[in-house]
Amino acid sequence: MRVKNKVAVITGAANGQGASEAKLLASEGATIIVADIREELGLAVVSEIEQMNGLAEYLKLDVRDEKNWHDVISRTAEKHERIDILINNAAISGSQPDLLSTSEYDKIMEVNSKGVFLGMKTCLPIMKEQGFGSIVNISSHAAFVGQEYVHMGYSGSKAAVRTMTKSAAVQYAKFNVRVNSVHPGMMPPMLTSAGTARPEMRKVMVEEIPMKREGKVEEVAYAVLFLASDEASYITGAELVVDGGTIAK
Ligand SMILES: NC(=O)c1ccc[n+]([C@@H]2O[C@H](COP(=O)([O-])OP(=O)(O)OC[C@H]3O[C@@H](n4cnc5c(N)ncnc54)[C@H](O)[C@@H]3O)[C@@H](O)[C@H]2O)c1
């Protein structure tokens, strides 16, 4: 088992990639904290994990809320006496009707960028104190290249995740705490995607991908599992791109 007996907090684990990461890490021996605003979906993921004899618990977390972060992390650290893994995965989409909306910009930044900062702010001192930890921040290929159909604030929020990851990696490497980022390309639509969820738009987008298909959530989950595990013990500040060759083109 690749993450046996490790305790992993996964934000946005109630759906999509986060849910896939939760199930994969649980199947590899980790205890999962499913941290999400969507309670019903979160509890369903916990029950799926329990059905496969894994260990999981749902805790309500709004990643924008610093006090909520503090409560979730201190409760987890007290109960399990450690936090091995934090996966900052929760986000909202930049696929919105008005790509120049200032209020959308603010909303996207608050969840996607500040939410990741607050997660690291809350967990890094605990990981430093315990002398180990692995943080995986979910960014996007939007952190590298311009995207035609998505609010530019989304790209900005994911670029912030990419570079905050590097600073945290450099600052905490000496404490044996690793921080890496994963950059998915075109995956199944997010719950909050508008235009890019439309089948005719997806057809156009797929044509731009060298592999000529969208990614599967499990393909991101395996990248996350590797970085979260001790197999990646000398890897920090790295970017793992999971995009079917789009950025390479
Ligand atoms: N789907 C894609 O094409 C794609 C591409 C590149 C990167 N990503 C990134 O991958 C990650 C996962 O995306 P997904 O496709 O699984 O999306 P999703 O919409 O299926 O899942 C996102 C989860 O985050 C949760 N969430 C949203 N706001 C939250 C908040 N304030 N606090 C706590 N939880 C919150 C949602 O409830 C949901 O469970 C995100 O960081 C996303 O930006 C997605």
PDB file of C-alpha atoms and ligand atoms in Angstrom:
ATOM      1  CA  MET A   1       0.000   0.000   0.000  1.00  0.00           C
ATOM      2  CA  ARG A   2       1.421   3.311  -1.115  1.00  0.00           C
ATOM      3  CA  VAL A   3       0.098   5.647   1.624  1.00  0.00           C
ATOM      4  CA  LYS A   4      -0.570   3.167   4.407  1.00  0.00           C
ATOM      5  CA  ASN A   5      -1.639   4.697   7.743  1.00  0.00           C
ATOM      6  CA  LYS A   6      -1.271   8.245   6.468  1.00  0.00           C
ATOM      7  CA  VAL A   7      -3.871  10.898   7.264  1.00  0.00           C
ATOM      8  CA  ALA A   8      -4.933  12.935   4.235  1.00  0.00           C
ATOM      9  CA  VAL A   9      -7.124  16.034   4.123  1.00  0.00           C
ATOM     10  CA  ILE A  10      -8.592  16.536   0.640  1.00  0.00           C
ATOM     11  CA  THR A  11     -10.546  19.706  -0.120  1.00  0.00           C
ATOM     12  CA  GLY A  12     -13.287  19.565  -2.727  1.00  0.00           C
ATOM     13  CA  ALA A  13     -13.369  15.787  -2.257  1.00  0.00           C
ATOM     14  CA  ALA A  14     -17.154  15.556  -2.604  1.00  0.00           C
ATOM     15  CA  ASN A  15     -17.031  15.431  -6.408  1.00  0.00           C
ATOM     16  CA  GLY A  16     -14.898  15.016  -9.528  1.00  0.00           C
ATOM     17  CA  GLN A  17     -11.157  14.706  -9.195  1.00  0.00           C
ATOM     18  CA  GLY A  18     -11.170  15.214  -5.417  1.00  0.00           C
ATOM     19  CA  ALA A  19     -13.601  12.317  -4.938  1.00  0.00           C
ATOM     20  CA  SER A  20     -11.407  10.135  -7.169  1.00  0.00           C
ATOM     21  CA  GLU A  21      -8.294  11.113  -5.179  1.00  0.00           C
ATOM     22  CA  ALA A  22     -10.115  10.340  -1.918  1.00  0.00           C
ATOM     23  CA  LYS A  23     -11.077   6.839  -3.103  1.00  0.00           C
ATOM     24  CA  LEU A  24      -7.653   6.075  -4.573  1.00  0.00           C
ATOM     25  CA  LEU A  25      -5.700   7.187  -1.497  1.00  0.00           C
ATOM     26  CA  ALA A  26      -8.145   5.315   0.752  1.00  0.00           C
ATOM     27  CA  SER A  27      -7.602   2.159  -1.323  1.00  0.00           C
ATOM     28  CA  GLU A  28      -3.858   2.669  -0.785  1.00  0.00           C
ATOM     29  CA  GLY A  29      -4.261   2.728   2.997  1.00  0.00           C
ATOM     30  CA  ALA A  30      -4.791   6.386   3.933  1.00  0.00           C
ATOM     31  CA  THR A  31      -7.468   7.761   6.257  1.00  0.00           C
ATOM     32  CA  ILE A  32      -9.300  10.472   4.336  1.00  0.00           C
ATOM     33  CA  ILE A  33     -10.869  13.702   5.546  1.00  0.00           C
ATOM     34  CA  VAL A  34     -13.385  14.646   2.862  1.00  0.00           C
ATOM     35  CA  ALA A  35     -13.446  18.443   3.311  1.00  0.00           C
ATOM     36  CA  ASP A  36     -16.048  20.197   1.171  1.00  0.00           C
ATOM     37  CA  ILE A  37     -18.998  22.590   1.295  1.00  0.00           C
ATOM     38  CA  ARG A  38     -21.309  19.994  -0.306  1.00  0.00           C
ATOM     39  CA  GLU A  39     -22.380  17.794   2.594  1.00  0.00           C
ATOM     40  CA  GLU A  40     -24.627  15.319   0.795  1.00  0.00           C
ATOM     41  CA  LEU A  41     -22.053  14.538  -1.908  1.00  0.00           C
ATOM     42  CA  GLY A  42     -19.270  14.434   0.693  1.00  0.00           C
ATOM     43  CA  LEU A  43     -21.127  11.895   2.826  1.00  0.00           C
ATOM     44  CA  ALA A  44     -21.752   9.777  -0.285  1.00  0.00           C
ATOM     45  CA  VAL A  45     -17.982   9.652  -0.968  1.00  0.00           C
ATOM     46  CA  VAL A  46     -17.362   8.615   2.648  1.00  0.00           C
ATOM     47  CA  SER A  47     -19.871   5.813   2.361  1.00  0.00           C
ATOM     48  CA  GLU A  48     -18.292   4.588  -0.915  1.00  0.00           C
ATOM     49  CA  ILE A  49     -14.910   4.485   0.831  1.00  0.00           C
ATOM     50  CA  GLU A  50     -16.372   2.628   3.804  1.00  0.00           C
ATOM     51  CA  GLN A  51     -17.969   0.094   1.469  1.00  0.00           C
ATOM     52  CA  MET A  52     -14.499  -0.730   0.170  1.00  0.00           C
ATOM     53  CA  ASN A  53     -13.304  -1.132   3.785  1.00  0.00           C
ATOM     54  CA  GLY A  54     -11.471   2.186   3.740  1.00  0.00           C
ATOM     55  CA  LEU A  55     -11.403   4.886   6.404  1.00  0.00           C
ATOM     56  CA  ALA A  56     -12.947   8.302   5.812  1.00  0.00           C
ATOM     57  CA  GLU A  57     -14.778  11.116   7.529  1.00  0.00           C
ATOM     58  CA  TYR A  58     -16.663  14.111   6.109  1.00  0.00           C
ATOM     59  CA  LEU A  59     -15.942  17.532   7.612  1.00  0.00           C
ATOM     60  CA  LYS A  60     -17.711  20.605   6.306  1.00  0.00           C
ATOM     61  CA  LEU A  61     -15.156  23.106   5.037  1.00  0.00           C
ATOM     62  CA  ASP A  62     -15.497  26.327   3.112  1.00  0.00           C
ATOM     63  CA  VAL A  63     -11.925  26.951   1.968  1.00  0.00           C
ATOM     64  CA  ARG A  64     -12.525  30.730   1.989  1.00  0.00           C
ATOM     65  CA  ASP A  65     -13.086  30.719   5.750  1.00  0.00           C
ATOM     66  CA  GLU A  66      -9.936  30.881   7.894  1.00  0.00           C
ATOM     67  CA  LYS A  67     -11.723  29.935  11.124  1.00  0.00           C
ATOM     68  CA  ASN A  68     -13.362  26.953   9.429  1.00  0.00           C
ATOM     69  CA  TRP A  69      -9.888  25.824   8.251  1.00  0.00           C
ATOM     70  CA  HIS A  70      -8.551  26.162  11.784  1.00  0.00           C
ATOM     71  CA  ASP A  71     -11.423  24.064  13.217  1.00  0.00           C
ATOM     72  CA  VAL A  72     -11.098  21.287  10.606  1.00  0.00           C
ATOM     73  CA  ILE A  73      -7.323  21.019  10.859  1.00  0.00           C
ATOM     74  CA  SER A  74      -7.080  21.238  14.641  1.00  0.00           C
ATOM     75  CA  ARG A  75      -9.830  18.627  15.032  1.00  0.00           C
ATOM     76  CA  THR A  76      -8.049  16.319  12.576  1.00  0.00           C
ATOM     77  CA  ALA A  77      -4.632  16.805  14.163  1.00  0.00           C
ATOM     78  CA  GLU A  78      -6.035  16.144  17.649  1.00  0.00           C
ATOM     79  CA  LYS A  79      -7.928  13.025  16.621  1.00  0.00           C
ATOM     80  CA  HIS A  80      -5.200  11.431  14.489  1.00  0.00           C
ATOM     81  CA  GLU A  81      -2.141  13.082  16.088  1.00  0.00           C
ATOM     82  CA  ARG A  82      -0.762  13.884  12.631  1.00  0.00           C
ATOM     83  CA  ILE A  83      -1.544  15.300   9.207  1.00  0.00           C
ATOM     84  CA  ASP A  84       0.564  13.595   6.556  1.00  0.00           C
ATOM     85  CA  ILE A  85      -1.062  14.876   3.398  1.00  0.00           C
ATOM     86  CA  LEU A  86      -3.012  17.978   2.358  1.00  0.00           C
ATOM     87  CA  ILE A  87      -4.503  18.088  -1.130  1.00  0.00           C
ATOM     88  CA  ASN A  88      -5.757  21.571  -1.979  1.00  0.00           C
ATOM     89  CA  ASN A  89      -8.174  20.611  -4.738  1.00  0.00           C
ATOM     90  CA  ALA A  90     -11.357  22.675  -4.161  1.00  0.00           C
ATOM     91  CA  ALA A  91     -12.022  25.333  -6.780  1.00  0.00           C
ATOM     92  CA  ILE A  92     -14.668  26.963  -8.922  1.00  0.00           C
ATOM     93  CA  SER A  93     -14.626  27.221 -12.691  1.00  0.00           C
ATOM     94  CA  GLY A  94     -13.700  30.241 -14.784  1.00  0.00           C
ATOM     95  CA  SER A  95     -16.111  29.151 -17.504  1.00  0.00           C
ATOM     96  CA  GLN A  96     -18.649  31.936 -16.957  1.00  0.00           C
ATOM     97  CA  PRO A  97     -20.972  33.912 -19.251  1.00  0.00           C
ATOM     98  CA  ASP A  98     -19.226  37.243 -18.585  1.00  0.00           C
ATOM     99  CA  LEU A  99     -15.468  36.798 -18.974  1.00  0.00           C
ATOM    100  CA  LEU A 100     -14.834  40.413 -17.917  1.00  0.00           C
ATOM    101  CA  SER A 101     -16.894  40.375 -14.711  1.00  0.00           C
ATOM    102  CA  THR A 102     -15.076  41.884 -11.732  1.00  0.00           C
ATOM    103  CA  SER A 103     -17.285  40.109  -9.222  1.00  0.00           C
ATOM    104  CA  GLU A 104     -16.454  36.755 -10.883  1.00  0.00           C
ATOM    105  CA  TYR A 105     -12.764  37.672 -10.679  1.00  0.00           C
ATOM    106  CA  ASP A 106     -13.107  38.278  -6.934  1.00  0.00           C
ATOM    107  CA  LYS A 107     -15.095  35.059  -6.379  1.00  0.00           C
ATOM    108  CA  ILE A 108     -12.628  32.923  -8.322  1.00  0.00           C
ATOM    109  CA  MET A 109      -9.607  34.400  -6.530  1.00  0.00           C
ATOM    110  CA  GLU A 110     -11.168  33.907  -3.126  1.00  0.00           C
ATOM    111  CA  VAL A 111     -11.833  30.187  -3.584  1.00  0.00           C
ATOM    112  CA  ASN A 112      -9.036  29.110  -5.926  1.00  0.00           C
ATOM    113  CA  SER A 113      -6.149  31.220  -4.674  1.00  0.00           C
ATOM    114  CA  LYS A 114      -6.914  32.401  -1.135  1.00  0.00           C
ATOM    115  CA  GLY A 115      -8.443  28.997  -0.316  1.00  0.00           C
ATOM    116  CA  VAL A 116      -5.158  27.288  -1.178  1.00  0.00           C
ATOM    117  CA  PHE A 117      -3.149  29.868   0.777  1.00  0.00           C
ATOM    118  CA  LEU A 118      -5.337  29.352   3.868  1.00  0.00           C
ATOM    119  CA  GLY A 119      -4.935  25.579   3.588  1.00  0.00           C
ATOM    120  CA  MET A 120      -1.154  25.876   3.523  1.00  0.00           C
ATOM    121  CA  LYS A 121      -1.160  28.539   6.250  1.00  0.00           C
ATOM    122  CA  THR A 122      -3.117  26.228   8.554  1.00  0.00           C
ATOM    123  CA  CYS A 123      -1.230  22.994   7.855  1.00  0.00           C
ATOM    124  CA  LEU A 124       2.388  24.088   7.372  1.00  0.00           C
ATOM    125  CA  PRO A 125       3.067  24.893  11.068  1.00  0.00           C
ATOM    126  CA  ILE A 126       1.715  21.474  12.090  1.00  0.00           C
ATOM    127  CA  MET A 127       3.770  19.697   9.422  1.00  0.00           C
ATOM    128  CA  LYS A 128       6.871  21.664  10.419  1.00  0.00           C
ATOM    129  CA  GLU A 129       6.383  20.713  14.057  1.00  0.00           C
ATOM    130  CA  GLN A 130       5.856  17.005  13.303  1.00  0.00           C
ATOM    131  CA  GLY A 131       8.807  16.999  10.868  1.00  0.00           C
ATOM    132  CA  PHE A 132       7.019  15.597   7.819  1.00  0.00           C
ATOM    133  CA  GLY A 133       4.228  16.333   5.391  1.00  0.00           C
ATOM    134  CA  SER A 134       3.279  16.453   1.746  1.00  0.00           C
ATOM    135  CA  ILE A 135       1.061  19.117   0.213  1.00  0.00           C
ATOM    136  CA  VAL A 136      -0.291  18.756  -3.310  1.00  0.00           C
ATOM    137  CA  ASN A 137      -1.911  21.852  -4.776  1.00  0.00           C
ATOM    138  CA  ILE A 138      -4.209  21.380  -7.746  1.00  0.00           C
ATOM    139  CA  SER A 139      -3.533  24.105 -10.266  1.00  0.00           C
ATOM    140  CA  SER A 140      -4.308  23.785 -14.002  1.00  0.00           C
ATOM    141  CA  HIS A 141      -2.686  23.974 -17.409  1.00  0.00           C
ATOM    142  CA  ALA A 142      -4.262  27.470 -17.314  1.00  0.00           C
ATOM    143  CA  ALA A 143      -1.303  28.453 -15.107  1.00  0.00           C
ATOM    144  CA  PHE A 144       0.974  28.091 -18.153  1.00  0.00           C
ATOM    145  CA  VAL A 145      -0.986  29.147 -21.228  1.00  0.00           C
ATOM    146  CA  GLY A 146      -3.806  31.484 -22.203  1.00  0.00           C
ATOM    147  CA  GLN A 147      -7.273  29.969 -22.424  1.00  0.00           C
ATOM    148  CA  GLU A 148      -9.837  31.176 -24.893  1.00  0.00           C
ATOM    149  CA  TYR A 149     -13.117  30.280 -23.163  1.00  0.00           C
ATOM    150  CA  VAL A 150     -12.317  30.906 -19.506  1.00  0.00           C
ATOM    151  CA  HIS A 151     -12.255  34.037 -17.299  1.00  0.00           C
ATOM    152  CA  MET A 152      -8.691  35.369 -17.076  1.00  0.00           C
ATOM    153  CA  GLY A 153      -9.109  35.463 -13.296  1.00  0.00           C
ATOM    154  CA  TYR A 154      -9.168  31.642 -13.347  1.00  0.00           C
ATOM    155  CA  SER A 155      -5.768  31.593 -15.059  1.00  0.00           C
ATOM    156  CA  GLY A 156      -4.503  34.151 -12.537  1.00  0.00           C
ATOM    157  CA  SER A 157      -5.793  32.112  -9.608  1.00  0.00           C
ATOM    158  CA  LYS A 158      -4.104  28.957 -10.921  1.00  0.00           C
ATOM    159  CA  ALA A 159      -0.839  30.799 -11.645  1.00  0.00           C
ATOM    160  CA  ALA A 160      -0.950  32.002  -8.033  1.00  0.00           C
ATOM    161  CA  VAL A 161      -1.313  28.396  -6.892  1.00  0.00           C
ATOM    162  CA  ARG A 162       1.641  27.397  -9.080  1.00  0.00           C
ATOM    163  CA  THR A 163       4.010  30.014  -7.671  1.00  0.00           C
ATOM    164  CA  MET A 164       2.768  29.894  -4.060  1.00  0.00           C
ATOM    165  CA  THR A 165       3.585  26.190  -4.264  1.00  0.00           C
ATOM    166  CA  LYS A 166       7.183  26.991  -5.169  1.00  0.00           C
ATOM    167  CA  SER A 167       7.624  29.523  -2.350  1.00  0.00           C
ATOM    168  CA  ALA A 168       6.132  27.152   0.217  1.00  0.00           C
ATOM    169  CA  ALA A 169       8.366  24.360  -1.129  1.00  0.00           C
ATOM    170  CA  VAL A 170      11.496  26.478  -0.755  1.00  0.00           C
ATOM    171  CA  GLN A 171      10.529  27.759   2.704  1.00  0.00           C
ATOM    172  CA  TYR A 172       9.602  24.353   4.180  1.00  0.00           C
ATOM    173  CA  ALA A 173      12.010  21.921   2.477  1.00  0.00           C
ATOM    174  CA  LYS A 174      14.384  22.067   5.457  1.00  0.00           C
ATOM    175  CA  PHE A 175      11.574  20.787   7.696  1.00  0.00           C
ATOM    176  CA  ASN A 176      10.979  17.733   5.479  1.00  0.00           C
ATOM    177  CA  VAL A 177       7.697  19.182   4.224  1.00  0.00           C
ATOM    178  CA  ARG A 178       7.199  18.862   0.454  1.00  0.00           C
ATOM    179  CA  VAL A 179       4.874  21.045  -1.625  1.00  0.00           C
ATOM    180  CA  ASN A 180       4.119  20.262  -5.277  1.00  0.00           C
ATOM    181  CA  SER A 181       1.510  21.210  -7.847  1.00  0.00           C
ATOM    182  CA  VAL A 182      -0.516  19.191 -10.345  1.00  0.00           C
ATOM    183  CA  HIS A 183      -1.792  20.768 -13.570  1.00  0.00           C
ATOM    184  CA  PRO A 184      -4.724  18.981 -15.182  1.00  0.00           C
ATOM    185  CA  GLY A 185      -5.742  19.808 -18.732  1.00  0.00           C
ATOM    186  CA  MET A 186      -9.242  19.208 -20.075  1.00  0.00           C
ATOM    187  CA  MET A 187     -11.110  16.976 -17.627  1.00  0.00           C
ATOM    188  CA  PRO A 188     -14.841  16.290 -17.205  1.00  0.00           C
ATOM    189  CA  PRO A 189     -16.595  19.643 -16.593  1.00  0.00           C
ATOM    190  CA  MET A 190     -16.542  21.164 -13.114  1.00  0.00           C
ATOM    191  CA  LEU A 191     -19.840  21.520 -11.227  1.00  0.00           C
ATOM    192  CA  THR A 192     -19.542  25.271 -11.816  1.00  0.00           C
ATOM    193  CA  SER A 193     -18.575  25.162 -15.522  1.00  0.00           C
ATOM    194  CA  ALA A 194     -20.937  26.984 -17.909  1.00  0.00           C
ATOM    195  CA  GLY A 195     -19.920  27.247 -21.591  1.00  0.00           C
ATOM    196  CA  THR A 196     -17.133  24.667 -21.513  1.00  0.00           C
ATOM    197  CA  ALA A 197     -19.606  22.008 -20.316  1.00  0.00           C
ATOM    198  CA  ARG A 198     -21.575  22.240 -23.570  1.00  0.00           C
ATOM    199  CA  PRO A 199     -21.034  19.178 -25.826  1.00  0.00           C
ATOM    200  CA  GLU A 200     -20.418  21.279 -28.974  1.00  0.00           C
ATOM    201  CA  MET A 201     -17.787  23.350 -27.148  1.00  0.00           C
ATOM    202  CA  ARG A 202     -16.113  20.217 -25.791  1.00  0.00           C
ATOM    203  CA  LYS A 203     -15.786  18.849 -29.323  1.00  0.00           C
ATOM    204  CA  VAL A 204     -13.849  21.967 -30.350  1.00  0.00           C
ATOM    205  CA  MET A 205     -11.659  21.809 -27.233  1.00  0.00           C
ATOM    206  CA  VAL A 206     -10.806  18.115 -27.686  1.00  0.00           C
ATOM    207  CA  GLU A 207      -9.492  18.840 -31.183  1.00  0.00           C
ATOM    208  CA  GLU A 208      -6.807  21.051 -29.604  1.00  0.00           C
ATOM    209  CA  ILE A 209      -5.467  18.184 -27.473  1.00  0.00           C
ATOM    210  CA  PRO A 210      -2.670  16.052 -29.030  1.00  0.00           C
ATOM    211  CA  MET A 211      -4.205  12.886 -27.531  1.00  0.00           C
ATOM    212  CA  LYS A 212      -7.620  13.882 -28.970  1.00  0.00           C
ATOM    213  CA  ARG A 213      -9.540  13.091 -25.799  1.00  0.00           C
ATOM    214  CA  GLU A 214     -10.320  14.599 -22.394  1.00  0.00           C
ATOM    215  CA  GLY A 215      -8.558  13.262 -19.310  1.00  0.00           C
ATOM    216  CA  LYS A 216     -10.112  10.946 -16.751  1.00  0.00           C
ATOM    217  CA  VAL A 217     -10.281  11.938 -13.084  1.00  0.00           C
ATOM    218  CA  GLU A 218      -8.285   8.819 -12.169  1.00  0.00           C
ATOM    219  CA  GLU A 219      -5.416   9.993 -14.382  1.00  0.00           C
ATOM    220  CA  VAL A 220      -5.044  13.062 -12.168  1.00  0.00           C
ATOM    221  CA  ALA A 221      -5.577  11.030  -8.999  1.00  0.00           C
ATOM    222  CA  TYR A 222      -2.599   8.767  -9.798  1.00  0.00           C
ATOM    223  CA  ALA A 223      -0.337  11.819 -10.241  1.00  0.00           C
ATOM    224  CA  VAL A 224      -1.551  13.178  -6.898  1.00  0.00           C
ATOM    225  CA  LEU A 225      -1.039   9.808  -5.189  1.00  0.00           C
ATOM    226  CA  PHE A 226       2.569   9.670  -6.384  1.00  0.00           C
ATOM    227  CA  LEU A 227       3.409  13.190  -5.148  1.00  0.00           C
ATOM    228  CA  ALA A 228       1.589  12.633  -1.853  1.00  0.00           C
ATOM    229  CA  SER A 229       3.426   9.366  -1.162  1.00  0.00           C
ATOM    230  CA  ASP A 230       6.962   8.708   0.079  1.00  0.00           C
ATOM    231  CA  GLU A 231       7.835   7.572  -3.458  1.00  0.00           C
ATOM    232  CA  ALA A 232       8.273  11.305  -4.175  1.00  0.00           C
ATOM    233  CA  SER A 233      10.488  11.898  -1.118  1.00  0.00           C
ATOM    234  CA  TYR A 234      13.051  14.074  -2.993  1.00  0.00           C
ATOM    235  CA  ILE A 235      10.500  15.996  -5.043  1.00  0.00           C
ATOM    236  CA  THR A 236       9.386  19.441  -3.929  1.00  0.00           C
ATOM    237  CA  GLY A 237       8.387  22.578  -5.835  1.00  0.00           C
ATOM    238  CA  ALA A 238       7.655  20.455  -8.914  1.00  0.00           C
ATOM    239  CA  GLU A 239       4.859  20.785 -11.454  1.00  0.00           C
ATOM    240  CA  LEU A 240       3.227  17.654 -12.805  1.00  0.00           C
ATOM    241  CA  VAL A 241       1.240  18.340 -15.976  1.00  0.00           C
ATOM    242  CA  VAL A 242      -1.581  15.900 -16.800  1.00  0.00           C
ATOM    243  CA  ASP A 243      -2.965  17.289 -20.065  1.00  0.00           C
ATOM    244  CA  GLY A 244      -2.612  14.812 -22.948  1.00  0.00           C
ATOM    245  CA  GLY A 245       0.278  16.817 -24.397  1.00  0.00           C
ATOM    246  CA  THR A 246      -1.509  20.180 -24.747  1.00  0.00           C
ATOM    247  CA  ILE A 247       1.212  22.373 -23.266  1.00  0.00           C
ATOM    248  CA  ALA A 248       3.958  20.446 -25.044  1.00  0.00           C
ATOM    249  CA  LYS A 249       2.416  21.350 -28.410  1.00  0.00           C
TER     250      LYS A 249
HETATM  251  N1  LIG B   1     -12.376  19.936 -14.703  1.00  0.00           N
HETATM  252  C1  LIG B   1     -11.380  20.432 -15.388  1.00  0.00           C
HETATM  253  O1  LIG B   1     -11.391  20.465 -16.642  1.00  0.00           O
HETATM  254  C2  LIG B   1     -10.151  20.963 -14.695  1.00  0.00           C
HETATM  255  C3  LIG B   1      -9.048  21.310 -15.457  1.00  0.00           C
HETATM  256  C4  LIG B   1      -7.904  21.803 -14.820  1.00  0.00           C
HETATM  257  C5  LIG B   1      -7.895  21.945 -13.452  1.00  0.00           C
HETATM  258  N2  LIG B   1      -9.001  21.598 -12.725  1.00  0.00           N
HETATM  259  C6  LIG B   1      -8.913  21.755 -11.282  1.00  0.00           C
HETATM  260  O2  LIG B   1      -9.098  20.490 -10.672  1.00  0.00           O
HETATM  261  C7  LIG B   1      -9.687  20.652  -9.380  1.00  0.00           C
HETATM  262  C8  LIG B   1     -10.899  19.759  -9.236  1.00  0.00           C
HETATM  263  O3  LIG B   1     -11.860  20.138 -10.211  1.00  0.00           O
HETATM  264  P1  LIG B   1     -13.095  19.211 -10.623  1.00  0.00           P
HETATM  265  O4  LIG B   1     -13.120  19.156 -12.093  1.00  0.00           O
HETATM  266  O5  LIG B   1     -13.063  17.966  -9.835  1.00  0.00           O
HETATM  267  O6  LIG B   1     -14.306  20.180 -10.149  1.00  0.00           O
HETATM  268  P2  LIG B   1     -15.688  19.849  -9.412  1.00  0.00           P
HETATM  269  O7  LIG B   1     -16.531  21.061  -9.586  1.00  0.00           O
HETATM  270  O8  LIG B   1     -16.222  18.538  -9.885  1.00  0.00           O
HETATM  271  O9  LIG B   1     -15.270  19.675  -7.890  1.00  0.00           O
HETATM  272  C9  LIG B   1     -14.874  20.759  -7.107  1.00  0.00           C
HETATM  273  C10 LIG B   1     -15.219  20.481  -5.657  1.00  0.00           C
HETATM  274  O10 LIG B   1     -14.804  21.633  -4.899  1.00  0.00           O
HETATM  275  C11 LIG B   1     -15.841  21.934  -3.973  1.00  0.00           C
HETATM  276  N3  LIG B   1     -15.805  23.356  -3.601  1.00  0.00           N
HETATM  277  C12 LIG B   1     -16.103  24.421  -4.378  1.00  0.00           C
HETATM  278  N4  LIG B   1     -15.995  25.558  -3.668  1.00  0.00           N
HETATM  279  C13 LIG B   1     -15.619  25.194  -2.410  1.00  0.00           C
HETATM  280  C14 LIG B   1     -15.347  25.904  -1.210  1.00  0.00           C
HETATM  281  N5  LIG B   1     -15.471  27.242  -1.140  1.00  0.00           N
HETATM  282  N6  LIG B   1     -14.949  25.228  -0.115  1.00  0.00           N
HETATM  283  C15 LIG B   1     -14.856  23.863  -0.154  1.00  0.00           C
HETATM  284  N7  LIG B   1     -15.122  23.133  -1.246  1.00  0.00           N
HETATM  285  C16 LIG B   1     -15.495  23.792  -2.357  1.00  0.00           C
HETATM  286  C17 LIG B   1     -17.136  21.559  -4.693  1.00  0.00           C
HETATM  287  O11 LIG B   1     -18.204  21.383  -3.787  1.00  0.00           O
HETATM  288  C18 LIG B   1     -16.723  20.297  -5.432  1.00  0.00           C
HETATM  289  O12 LIG B   1     -16.950  19.156  -4.644  1.00  0.00           O
HETATM  290  C19 LIG B   1      -9.956  22.150  -9.244  1.00  0.00           C
HETATM  291  O13 LIG B   1      -8.900  22.765  -8.550  1.00  0.00           O
HETATM  292  C20 LIG B   1      -9.997  22.621 -10.679  1.00  0.00           C
HETATM  293  O14 LIG B   1      -9.727  23.998 -10.792  1.00  0.00           O
HETATM  294  C21 LIG B   1     -10.127  21.112 -13.314  1.00  0.00           C
END
